[in-house]
CSV table of C-alpha atoms in Angstrom, one decimal:
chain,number,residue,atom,x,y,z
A,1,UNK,CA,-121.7,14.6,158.3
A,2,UNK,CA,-125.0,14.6,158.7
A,3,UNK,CA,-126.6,16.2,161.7
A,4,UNK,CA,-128.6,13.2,163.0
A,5,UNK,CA,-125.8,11.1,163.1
A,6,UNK,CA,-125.6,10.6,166.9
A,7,UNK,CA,-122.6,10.0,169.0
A,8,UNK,CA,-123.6,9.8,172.2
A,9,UNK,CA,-124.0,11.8,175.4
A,10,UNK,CA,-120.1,11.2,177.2
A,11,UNK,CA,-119.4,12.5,173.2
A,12,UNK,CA,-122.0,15.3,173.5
A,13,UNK,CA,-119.7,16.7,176.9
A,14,UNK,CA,-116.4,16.2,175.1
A,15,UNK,CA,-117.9,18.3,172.0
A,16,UNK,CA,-118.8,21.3,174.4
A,17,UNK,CA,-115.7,21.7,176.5
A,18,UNK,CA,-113.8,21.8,173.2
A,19,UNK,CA,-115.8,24.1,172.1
A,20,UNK,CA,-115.8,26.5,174.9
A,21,UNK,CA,-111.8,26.4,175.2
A,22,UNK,CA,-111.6,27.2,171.3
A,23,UNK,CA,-113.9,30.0,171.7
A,24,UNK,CA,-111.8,31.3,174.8
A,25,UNK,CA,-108.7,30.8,172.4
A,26,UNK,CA,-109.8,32.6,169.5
A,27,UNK,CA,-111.4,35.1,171.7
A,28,UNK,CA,-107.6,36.1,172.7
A,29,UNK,CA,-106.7,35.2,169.0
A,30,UNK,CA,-103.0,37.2,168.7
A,31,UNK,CA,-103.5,38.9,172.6
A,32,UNK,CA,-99.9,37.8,173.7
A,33,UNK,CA,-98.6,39.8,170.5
A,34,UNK,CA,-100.8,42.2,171.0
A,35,UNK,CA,-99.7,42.6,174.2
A,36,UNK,CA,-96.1,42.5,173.6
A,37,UNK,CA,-96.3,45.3,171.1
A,38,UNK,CA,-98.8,47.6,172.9
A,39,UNK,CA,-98.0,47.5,176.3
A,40,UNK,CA,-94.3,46.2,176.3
A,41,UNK,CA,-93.6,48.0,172.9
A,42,UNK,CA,-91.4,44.9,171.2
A,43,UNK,CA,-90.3,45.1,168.0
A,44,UNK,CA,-90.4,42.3,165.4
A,45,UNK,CA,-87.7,39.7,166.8
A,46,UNK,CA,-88.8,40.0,170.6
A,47,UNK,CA,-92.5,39.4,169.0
A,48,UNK,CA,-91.5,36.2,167.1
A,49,UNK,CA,-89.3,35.1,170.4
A,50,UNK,CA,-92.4,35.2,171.9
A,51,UNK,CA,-94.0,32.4,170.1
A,52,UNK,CA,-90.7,30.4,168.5
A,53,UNK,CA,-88.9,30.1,172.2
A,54,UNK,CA,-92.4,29.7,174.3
A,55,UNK,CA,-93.2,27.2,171.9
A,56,UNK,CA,-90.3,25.5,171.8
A,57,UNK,CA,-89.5,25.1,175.5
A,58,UNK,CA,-93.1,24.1,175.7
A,59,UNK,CA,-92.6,21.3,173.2
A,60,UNK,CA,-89.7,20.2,174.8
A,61,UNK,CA,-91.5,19.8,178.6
A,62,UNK,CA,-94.1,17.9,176.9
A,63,UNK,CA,-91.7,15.6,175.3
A,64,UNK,CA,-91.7,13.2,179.1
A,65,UNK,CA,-95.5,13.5,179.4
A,66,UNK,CA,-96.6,11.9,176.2
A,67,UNK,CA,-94.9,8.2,177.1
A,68,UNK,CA,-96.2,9.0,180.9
A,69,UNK,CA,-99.6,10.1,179.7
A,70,UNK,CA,-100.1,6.7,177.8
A,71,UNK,CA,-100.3,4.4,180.5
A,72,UNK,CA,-102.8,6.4,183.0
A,73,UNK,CA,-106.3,7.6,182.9
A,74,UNK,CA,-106.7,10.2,180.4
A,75,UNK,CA,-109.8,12.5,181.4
A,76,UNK,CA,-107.9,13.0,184.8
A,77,UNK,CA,-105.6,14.3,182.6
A,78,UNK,CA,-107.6,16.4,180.4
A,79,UNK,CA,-109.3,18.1,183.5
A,80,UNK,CA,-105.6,19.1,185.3
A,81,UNK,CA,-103.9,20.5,181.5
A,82,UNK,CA,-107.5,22.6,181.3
A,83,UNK,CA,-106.9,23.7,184.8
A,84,UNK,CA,-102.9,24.2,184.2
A,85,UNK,CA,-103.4,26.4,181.5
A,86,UNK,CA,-106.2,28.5,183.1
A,87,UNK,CA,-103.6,29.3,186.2
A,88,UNK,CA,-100.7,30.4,184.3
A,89,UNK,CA,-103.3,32.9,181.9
A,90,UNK,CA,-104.6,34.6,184.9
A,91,UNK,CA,-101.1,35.8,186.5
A,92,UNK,CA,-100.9,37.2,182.9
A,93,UNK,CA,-103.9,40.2,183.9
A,94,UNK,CA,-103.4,39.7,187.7
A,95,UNK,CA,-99.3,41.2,186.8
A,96,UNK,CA,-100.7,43.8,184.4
A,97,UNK,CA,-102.9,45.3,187.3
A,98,UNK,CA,-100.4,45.1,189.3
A,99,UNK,CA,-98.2,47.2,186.9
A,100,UNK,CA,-95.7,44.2,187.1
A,101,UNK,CA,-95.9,42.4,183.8
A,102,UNK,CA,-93.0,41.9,182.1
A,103,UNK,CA,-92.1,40.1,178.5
A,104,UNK,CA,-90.1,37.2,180.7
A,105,UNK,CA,-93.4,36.6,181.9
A,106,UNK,CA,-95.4,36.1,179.0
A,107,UNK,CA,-92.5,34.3,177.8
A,108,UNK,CA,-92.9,31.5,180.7
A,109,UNK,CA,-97.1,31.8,180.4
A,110,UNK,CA,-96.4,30.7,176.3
A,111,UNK,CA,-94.2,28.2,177.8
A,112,UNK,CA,-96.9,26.3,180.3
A,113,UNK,CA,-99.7,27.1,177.9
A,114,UNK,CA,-97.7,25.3,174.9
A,115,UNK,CA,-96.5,21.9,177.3
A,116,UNK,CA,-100.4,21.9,178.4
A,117,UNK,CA,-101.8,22.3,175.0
A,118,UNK,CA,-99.2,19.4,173.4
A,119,UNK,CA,-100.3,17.2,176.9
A,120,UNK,CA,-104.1,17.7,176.3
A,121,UNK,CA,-104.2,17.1,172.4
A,122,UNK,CA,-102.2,14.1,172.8
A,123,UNK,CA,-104.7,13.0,175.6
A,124,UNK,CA,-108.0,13.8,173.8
A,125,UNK,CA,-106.9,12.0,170.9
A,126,UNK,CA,-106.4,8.6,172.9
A,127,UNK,CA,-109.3,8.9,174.7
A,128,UNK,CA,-111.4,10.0,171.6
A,129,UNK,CA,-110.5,6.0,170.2
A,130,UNK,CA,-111.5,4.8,173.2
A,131,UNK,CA,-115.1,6.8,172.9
A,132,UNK,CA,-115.9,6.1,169.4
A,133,UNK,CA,-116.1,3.1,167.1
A,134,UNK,CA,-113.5,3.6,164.0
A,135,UNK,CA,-116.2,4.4,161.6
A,136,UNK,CA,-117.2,7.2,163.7
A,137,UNK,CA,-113.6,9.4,164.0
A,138,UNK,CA,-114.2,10.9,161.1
A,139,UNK,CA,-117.4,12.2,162.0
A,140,UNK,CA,-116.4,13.2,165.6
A,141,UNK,CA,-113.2,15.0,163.5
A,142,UNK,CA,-115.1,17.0,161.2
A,143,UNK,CA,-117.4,18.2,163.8
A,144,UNK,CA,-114.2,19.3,165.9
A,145,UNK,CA,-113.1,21.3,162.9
A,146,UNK,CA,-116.3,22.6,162.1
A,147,UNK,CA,-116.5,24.1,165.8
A,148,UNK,CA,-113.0,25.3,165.2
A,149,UNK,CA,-114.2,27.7,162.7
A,150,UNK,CA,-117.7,28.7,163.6
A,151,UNK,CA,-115.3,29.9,167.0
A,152,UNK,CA,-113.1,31.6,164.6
A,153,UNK,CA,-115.9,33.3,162.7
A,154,UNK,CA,-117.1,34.5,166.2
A,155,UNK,CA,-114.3,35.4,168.8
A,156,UNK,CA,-111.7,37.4,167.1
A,157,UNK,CA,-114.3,40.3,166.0
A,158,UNK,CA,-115.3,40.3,170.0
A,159,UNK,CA,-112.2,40.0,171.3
A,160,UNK,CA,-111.3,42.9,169.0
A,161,UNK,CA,-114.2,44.7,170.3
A,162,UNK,CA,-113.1,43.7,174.2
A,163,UNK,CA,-110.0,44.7,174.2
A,164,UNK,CA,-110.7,48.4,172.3
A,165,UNK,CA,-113.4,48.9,175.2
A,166,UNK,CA,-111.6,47.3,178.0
A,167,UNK,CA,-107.7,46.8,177.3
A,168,UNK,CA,-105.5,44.1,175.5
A,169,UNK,CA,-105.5,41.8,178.9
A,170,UNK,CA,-109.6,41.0,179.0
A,171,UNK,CA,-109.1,38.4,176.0
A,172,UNK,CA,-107.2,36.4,178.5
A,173,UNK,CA,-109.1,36.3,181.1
A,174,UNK,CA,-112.1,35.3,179.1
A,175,UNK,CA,-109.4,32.0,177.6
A,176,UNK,CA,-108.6,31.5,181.1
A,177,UNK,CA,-112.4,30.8,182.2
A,178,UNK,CA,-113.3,28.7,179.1
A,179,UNK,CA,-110.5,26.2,180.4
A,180,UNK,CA,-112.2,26.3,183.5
A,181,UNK,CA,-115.2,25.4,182.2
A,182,UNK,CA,-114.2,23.0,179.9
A,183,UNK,CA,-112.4,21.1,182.5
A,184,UNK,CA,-115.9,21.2,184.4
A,185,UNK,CA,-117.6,19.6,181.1
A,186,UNK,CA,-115.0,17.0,181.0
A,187,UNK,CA,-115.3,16.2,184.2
A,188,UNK,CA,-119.1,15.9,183.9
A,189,UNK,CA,-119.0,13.6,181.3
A,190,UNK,CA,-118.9,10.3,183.2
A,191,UNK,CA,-118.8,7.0,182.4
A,192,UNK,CA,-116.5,4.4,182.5
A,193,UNK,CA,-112.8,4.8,180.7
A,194,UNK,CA,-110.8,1.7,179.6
A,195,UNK,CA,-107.8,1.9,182.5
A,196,UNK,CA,-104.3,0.7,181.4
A,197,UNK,CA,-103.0,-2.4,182.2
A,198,UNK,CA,-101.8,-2.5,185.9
A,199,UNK,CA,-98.3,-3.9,185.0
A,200,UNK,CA,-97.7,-1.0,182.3
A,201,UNK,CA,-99.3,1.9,184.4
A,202,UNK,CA,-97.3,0.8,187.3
A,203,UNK,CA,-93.8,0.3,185.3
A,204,UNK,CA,-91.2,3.2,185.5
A,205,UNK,CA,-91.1,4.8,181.9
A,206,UNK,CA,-87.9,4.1,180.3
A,207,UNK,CA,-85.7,6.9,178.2
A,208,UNK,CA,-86.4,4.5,175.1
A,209,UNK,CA,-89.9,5.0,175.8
A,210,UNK,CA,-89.6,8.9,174.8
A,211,UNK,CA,-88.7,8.1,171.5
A,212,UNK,CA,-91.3,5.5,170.4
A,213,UNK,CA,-93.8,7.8,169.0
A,214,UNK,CA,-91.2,9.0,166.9
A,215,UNK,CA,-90.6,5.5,165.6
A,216,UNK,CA,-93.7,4.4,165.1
A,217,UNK,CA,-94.7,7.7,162.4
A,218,UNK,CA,-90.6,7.1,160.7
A,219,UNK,CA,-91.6,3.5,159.9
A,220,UNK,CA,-95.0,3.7,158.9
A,221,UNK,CA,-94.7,4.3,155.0
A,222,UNK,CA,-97.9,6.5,154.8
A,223,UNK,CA,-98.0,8.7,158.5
A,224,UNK,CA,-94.2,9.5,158.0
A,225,UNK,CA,-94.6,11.8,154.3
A,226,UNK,CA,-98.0,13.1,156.3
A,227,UNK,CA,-95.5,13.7,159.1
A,228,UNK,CA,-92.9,15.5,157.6
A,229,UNK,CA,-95.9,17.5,155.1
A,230,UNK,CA,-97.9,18.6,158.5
A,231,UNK,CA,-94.4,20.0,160.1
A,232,UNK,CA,-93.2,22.0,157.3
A,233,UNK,CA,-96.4,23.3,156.2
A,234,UNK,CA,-98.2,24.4,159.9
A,235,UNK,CA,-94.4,25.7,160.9
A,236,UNK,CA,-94.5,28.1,157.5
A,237,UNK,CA,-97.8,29.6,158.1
A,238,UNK,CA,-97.4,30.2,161.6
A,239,UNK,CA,-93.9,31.3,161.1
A,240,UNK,CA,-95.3,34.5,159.0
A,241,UNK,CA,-98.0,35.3,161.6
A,242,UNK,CA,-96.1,37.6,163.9
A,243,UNK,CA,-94.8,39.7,161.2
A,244,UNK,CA,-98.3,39.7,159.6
A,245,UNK,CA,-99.6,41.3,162.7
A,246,UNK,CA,-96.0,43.4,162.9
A,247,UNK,CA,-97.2,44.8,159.4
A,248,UNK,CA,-100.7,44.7,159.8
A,249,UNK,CA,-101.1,46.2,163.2
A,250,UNK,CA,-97.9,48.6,163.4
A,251,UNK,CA,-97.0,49.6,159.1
A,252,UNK,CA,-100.3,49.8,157.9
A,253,UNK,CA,-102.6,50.9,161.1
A,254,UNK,CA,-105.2,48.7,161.1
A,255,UNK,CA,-107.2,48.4,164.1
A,256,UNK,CA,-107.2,45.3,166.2
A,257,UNK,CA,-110.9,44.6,165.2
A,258,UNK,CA,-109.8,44.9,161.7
A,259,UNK,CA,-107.1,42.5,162.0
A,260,UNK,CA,-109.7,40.1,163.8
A,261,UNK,CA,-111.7,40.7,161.0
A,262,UNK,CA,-109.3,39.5,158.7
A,263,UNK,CA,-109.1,36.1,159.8
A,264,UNK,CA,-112.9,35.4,161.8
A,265,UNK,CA,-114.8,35.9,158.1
A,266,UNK,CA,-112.5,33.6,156.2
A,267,UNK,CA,-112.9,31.0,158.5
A,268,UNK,CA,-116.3,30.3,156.5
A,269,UNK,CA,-114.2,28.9,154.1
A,270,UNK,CA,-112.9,25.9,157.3
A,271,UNK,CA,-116.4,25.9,158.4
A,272,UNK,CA,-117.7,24.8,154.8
A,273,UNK,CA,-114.8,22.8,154.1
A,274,UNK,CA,-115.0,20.8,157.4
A,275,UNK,CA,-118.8,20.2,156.2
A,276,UNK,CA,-117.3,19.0,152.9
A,277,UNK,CA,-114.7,16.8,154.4
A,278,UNK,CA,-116.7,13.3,155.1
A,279,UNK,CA,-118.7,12.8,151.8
A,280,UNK,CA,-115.6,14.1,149.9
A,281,UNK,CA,-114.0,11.2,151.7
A,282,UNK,CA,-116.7,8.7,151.2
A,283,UNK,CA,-117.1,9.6,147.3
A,284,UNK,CA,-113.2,10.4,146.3
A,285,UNK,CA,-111.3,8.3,149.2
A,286,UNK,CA,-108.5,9.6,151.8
A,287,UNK,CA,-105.6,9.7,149.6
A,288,UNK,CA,-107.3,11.7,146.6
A,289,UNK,CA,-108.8,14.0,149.3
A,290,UNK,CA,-105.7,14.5,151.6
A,291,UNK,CA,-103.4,15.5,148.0
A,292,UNK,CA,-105.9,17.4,146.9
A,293,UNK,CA,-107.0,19.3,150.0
A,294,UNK,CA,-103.1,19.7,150.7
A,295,UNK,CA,-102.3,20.8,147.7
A,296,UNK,CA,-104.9,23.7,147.4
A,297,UNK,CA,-104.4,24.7,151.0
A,298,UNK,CA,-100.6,26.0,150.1
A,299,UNK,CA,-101.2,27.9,147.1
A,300,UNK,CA,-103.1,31.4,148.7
A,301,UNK,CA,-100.3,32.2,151.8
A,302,UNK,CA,-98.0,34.1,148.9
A,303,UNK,CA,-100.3,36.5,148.8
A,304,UNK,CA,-100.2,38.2,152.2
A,305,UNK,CA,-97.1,39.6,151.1
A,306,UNK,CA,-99.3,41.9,148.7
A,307,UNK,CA,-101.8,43.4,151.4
A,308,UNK,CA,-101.7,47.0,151.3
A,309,UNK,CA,-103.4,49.5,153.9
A,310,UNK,CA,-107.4,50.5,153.7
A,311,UNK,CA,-110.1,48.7,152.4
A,312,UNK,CA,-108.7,47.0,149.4
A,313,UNK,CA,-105.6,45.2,151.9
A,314,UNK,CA,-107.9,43.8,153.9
A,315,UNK,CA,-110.3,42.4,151.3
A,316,UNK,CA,-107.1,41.0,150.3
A,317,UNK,CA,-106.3,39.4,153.1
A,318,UNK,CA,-109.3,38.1,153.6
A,319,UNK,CA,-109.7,36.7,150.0
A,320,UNK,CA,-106.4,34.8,150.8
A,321,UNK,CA,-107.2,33.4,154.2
A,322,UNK,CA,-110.6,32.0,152.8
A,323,UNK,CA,-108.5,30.0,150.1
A,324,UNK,CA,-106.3,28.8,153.1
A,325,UNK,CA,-108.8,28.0,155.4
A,326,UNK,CA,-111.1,26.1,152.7
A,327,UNK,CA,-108.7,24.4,152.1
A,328,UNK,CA,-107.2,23.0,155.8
A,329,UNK,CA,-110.9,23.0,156.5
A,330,UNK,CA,-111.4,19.4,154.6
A,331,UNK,CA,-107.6,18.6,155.2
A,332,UNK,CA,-107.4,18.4,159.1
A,333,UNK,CA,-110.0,16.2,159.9
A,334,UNK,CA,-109.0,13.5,157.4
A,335,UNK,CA,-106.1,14.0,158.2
A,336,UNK,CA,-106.4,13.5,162.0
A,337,UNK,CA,-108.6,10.6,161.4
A,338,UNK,CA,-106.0,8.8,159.7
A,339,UNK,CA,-103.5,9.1,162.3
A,340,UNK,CA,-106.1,7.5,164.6
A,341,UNK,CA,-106.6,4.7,162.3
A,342,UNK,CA,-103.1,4.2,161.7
A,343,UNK,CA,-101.7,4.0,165.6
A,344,UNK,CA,-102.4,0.9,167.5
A,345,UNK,CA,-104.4,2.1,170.9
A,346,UNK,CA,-101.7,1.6,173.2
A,347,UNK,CA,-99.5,3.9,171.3
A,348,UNK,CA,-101.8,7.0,170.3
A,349,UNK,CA,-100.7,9.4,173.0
A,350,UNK,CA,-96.7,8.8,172.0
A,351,UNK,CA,-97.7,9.0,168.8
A,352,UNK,CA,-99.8,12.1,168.5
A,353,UNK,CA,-97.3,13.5,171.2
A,354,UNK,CA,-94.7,13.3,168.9
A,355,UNK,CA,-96.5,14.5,166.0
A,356,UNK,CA,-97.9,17.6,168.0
A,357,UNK,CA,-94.2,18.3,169.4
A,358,UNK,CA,-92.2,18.1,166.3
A,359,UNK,CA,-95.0,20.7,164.5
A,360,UNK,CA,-94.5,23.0,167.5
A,361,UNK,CA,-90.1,22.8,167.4
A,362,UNK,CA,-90.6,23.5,163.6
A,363,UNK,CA,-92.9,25.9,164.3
A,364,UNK,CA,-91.1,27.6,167.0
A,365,UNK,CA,-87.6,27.1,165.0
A,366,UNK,CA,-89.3,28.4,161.9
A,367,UNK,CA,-90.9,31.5,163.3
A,368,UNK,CA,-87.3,32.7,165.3
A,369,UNK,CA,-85.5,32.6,161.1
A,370,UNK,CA,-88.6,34.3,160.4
A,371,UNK,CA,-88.5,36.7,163.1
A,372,UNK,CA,-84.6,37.4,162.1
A,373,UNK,CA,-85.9,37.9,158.2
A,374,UNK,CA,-88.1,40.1,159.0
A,375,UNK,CA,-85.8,42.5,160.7
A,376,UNK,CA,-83.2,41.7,157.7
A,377,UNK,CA,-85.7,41.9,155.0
A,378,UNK,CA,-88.8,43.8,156.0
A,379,UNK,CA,-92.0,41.5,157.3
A,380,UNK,CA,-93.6,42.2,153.9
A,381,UNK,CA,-89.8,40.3,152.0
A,382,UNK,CA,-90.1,37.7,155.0
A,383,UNK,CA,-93.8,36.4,154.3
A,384,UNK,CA,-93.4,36.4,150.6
A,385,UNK,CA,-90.6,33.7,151.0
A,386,UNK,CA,-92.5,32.1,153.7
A,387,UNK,CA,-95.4,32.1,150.8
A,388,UNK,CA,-93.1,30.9,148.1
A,389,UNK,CA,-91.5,27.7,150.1
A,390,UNK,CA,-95.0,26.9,151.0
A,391,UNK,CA,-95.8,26.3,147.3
A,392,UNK,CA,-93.4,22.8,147.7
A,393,UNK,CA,-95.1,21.4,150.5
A,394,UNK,CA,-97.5,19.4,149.0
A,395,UNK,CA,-94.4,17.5,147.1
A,396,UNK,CA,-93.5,16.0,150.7
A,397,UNK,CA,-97.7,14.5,150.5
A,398,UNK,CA,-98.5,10.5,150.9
A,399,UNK,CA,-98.1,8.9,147.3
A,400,UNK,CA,-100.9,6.7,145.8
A,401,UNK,CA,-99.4,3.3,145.6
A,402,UNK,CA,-98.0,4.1,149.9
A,403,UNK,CA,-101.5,5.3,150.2
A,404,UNK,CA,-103.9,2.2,148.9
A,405,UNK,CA,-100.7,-0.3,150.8
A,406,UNK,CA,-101.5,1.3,153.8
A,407,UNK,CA,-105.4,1.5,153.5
A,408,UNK,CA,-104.9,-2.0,152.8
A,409,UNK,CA,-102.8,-3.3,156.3
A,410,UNK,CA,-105.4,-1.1,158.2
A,411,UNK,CA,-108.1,-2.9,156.7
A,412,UNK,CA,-106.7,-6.2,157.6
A,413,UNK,CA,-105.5,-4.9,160.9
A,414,UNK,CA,-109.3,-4.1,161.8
A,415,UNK,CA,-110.4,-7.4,160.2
């Protein structure tokens, strides 16, 4: 991925607004948690409600938009899920000035912010195909992920900082303004956008029509083991983060900076791997990269159930995210490339709507059993088996002979 490699101005825009939202995320990296336990006092099952049923709900409100999406412009709709999400995180400060906030509340912010987020990834990835030749999605990936970390390297240690000086809500109001003003880069972008055919945009969407995304990933013999491998695996790690920050944050006493900490230095290890990710590709080809990269990924999240308190704990934790992160650093964008190459262009937004809801319903459906072992078992029990079952997931990976088939049709199919 080499620096010079250019990808044009309209590119340029689309690079920057992402990159101002994901700073603005990980700037409030764990703030609704945060919240929930400092200011609302939740224990461990109202704190994993708040992301499995927010999340859930959210992925099933987005479940209509992804066949509705397809057929219409898509930076219009990038610029009004930007602006969405930026409304429904400012009632979140606006209600704790008021002394009014309550956890129903945050519950229905997760719930917009979740539909939104599902909306505008599905969105971005269709009109990313449209942007960019084919041999230039992994590129555009790889930079994506490689903002994805340096943001994660730099917001959680400030939003730790801002919310020690200035209270838990100031992280989301600095999330709410970086949709704002990446809904302001998207906008300036320009440019002409391929429009859909008049006859599909105009056509009522059909109930069959929410399903086709679906379809499309259960037929194809490579995207649906990636499909089921993406699920199980994103729904495990994020199913132990609450109680990590239950354990971290209440049990042991660390500080929210040092929590921040713990995950913003690792994220090196994504920034490196990201940088790895194209000539890995180019030298070893997707499939060896993908098993590989999968593979390593799920072998460090076992240890979080080891991290003690002081210094050593969160060397420990640290040590382990860098493995993780490394590792989903050269994973994702190959991985997201694929799934571009592999969905015909009328179909991306159903397509990576379904993908991005059914990670977010296992997600959210993984985190509530989490949320119930952890008040059974302890959050230190709960995150060793979340550690343990993650050890399998690279079983449910694309095999080689599915992999060079498929590498094959899409060869043709761009032929």
């Amino acid at each position: 991925m080499g620096s010079g490699h250019r990808l044009g101005r309209r590119f340029g825009w689309l690079w920057g607004a992402y990159g101002t939202s994901a700073l603005g995320t990980w700037l409030a990296f764990g703030a609704f948690p945060l919240i929930a336990i400092q200011v609302l006092h939740a224990g461990p099952a109202e704190v994993a409600a708040l992301s499995s049923v927010g999340t859930a709900v959210g992925a099933a409100v987005a479940v209509p938009l992804g066949p509705w999406v397809e057929f219409r412009p898509k930076r219009p709709v990038l610029i009004t899920m930007d602006l969405v999400r930026c409304a429904a995180l400012l009632t979140v400060p606006a209600a704790f000035a008021l002394g009014a906030l309550t956890f129903l509340q945050l519950l229905l912010v997760s719930v917009v912010v979740a539909a939104a987020d599902i909306t505008f990834r599905a969105a971005s990835g269709a009109y990313l195909k449209t942007l960019l030749s084919a041999e230039d999605l992994l590129v555009a990936n790889a930079r994506f992920e490689s903002t994805a970390w340096t943001t994660t390297i730099i917001g959680p240690p400030l939003g730790g900082a801002a919310i020690g000086l200035l209270g838990p809500v100031v992280t989301l109001v600095a999330d709410a303004v970086s949709y704002l003003l990446s809904a302001l880069g998207i906008r300036a972008m320009g440019g002409p956008e391929p429009l859909p055919e008049p006859r599909k945009a105009a056509r009522r969407m059909r109930a069959g029509d929410l399903l086709d995304g679906w379809r499309f990933i259960l037929t194809d013999a490579t995207l649906r083991p990636l499909f089921f491998h993406t699920a199980l695996f994103n729904g495990l790690v994020m199913a132990a983060e609450p109680l990590l920050a239950v354990l971290m944050l209440g049990r042991l006493g660390f500080a929210p900076w040092q929590y921040g900490l713990a995950f913003a230095a690792p994220a090196i290890g994504g920034l490196l791997g990201s940088r790895l990710a194209r000539p890995l590709t180019t030298r070893y080809g997707k499939h060896r990269v993908l098993v590989v990269a999968g593979a390593s990924r799920a072998v460090w999240p076992v240890g979080l159930a080891f991290v003690g308190p002081g210094t050593g704990g969160l060397l420990l934790a640290m040590g382990v995210e860098f493995g993780l992160i490394f590792g989903c650093g050269v994973f994702n964008p190959v991985s997201a490339t694929f799934r571009l190459e592999r969905t015909p262009a009328d179909r991306v937004t159903r397509t990576l709507s379904a993908w991005a809801v059914t990670t977010k319903a296992s997600t959210a459906l993984l985190t509530a059993l989490w949320g119930v072992l952890g008040t059974l078992l302890g959050p230190r029990t709960a995150i060793a088996l979340a550690g343990v079952l993650l050890l399998a997931t690279p079983l449910l990976l694309p095999r080689g002979a599915a992999q060079e088939r498929s590498e094959a049709d899409s060869a043709e199919s761009r032929a």
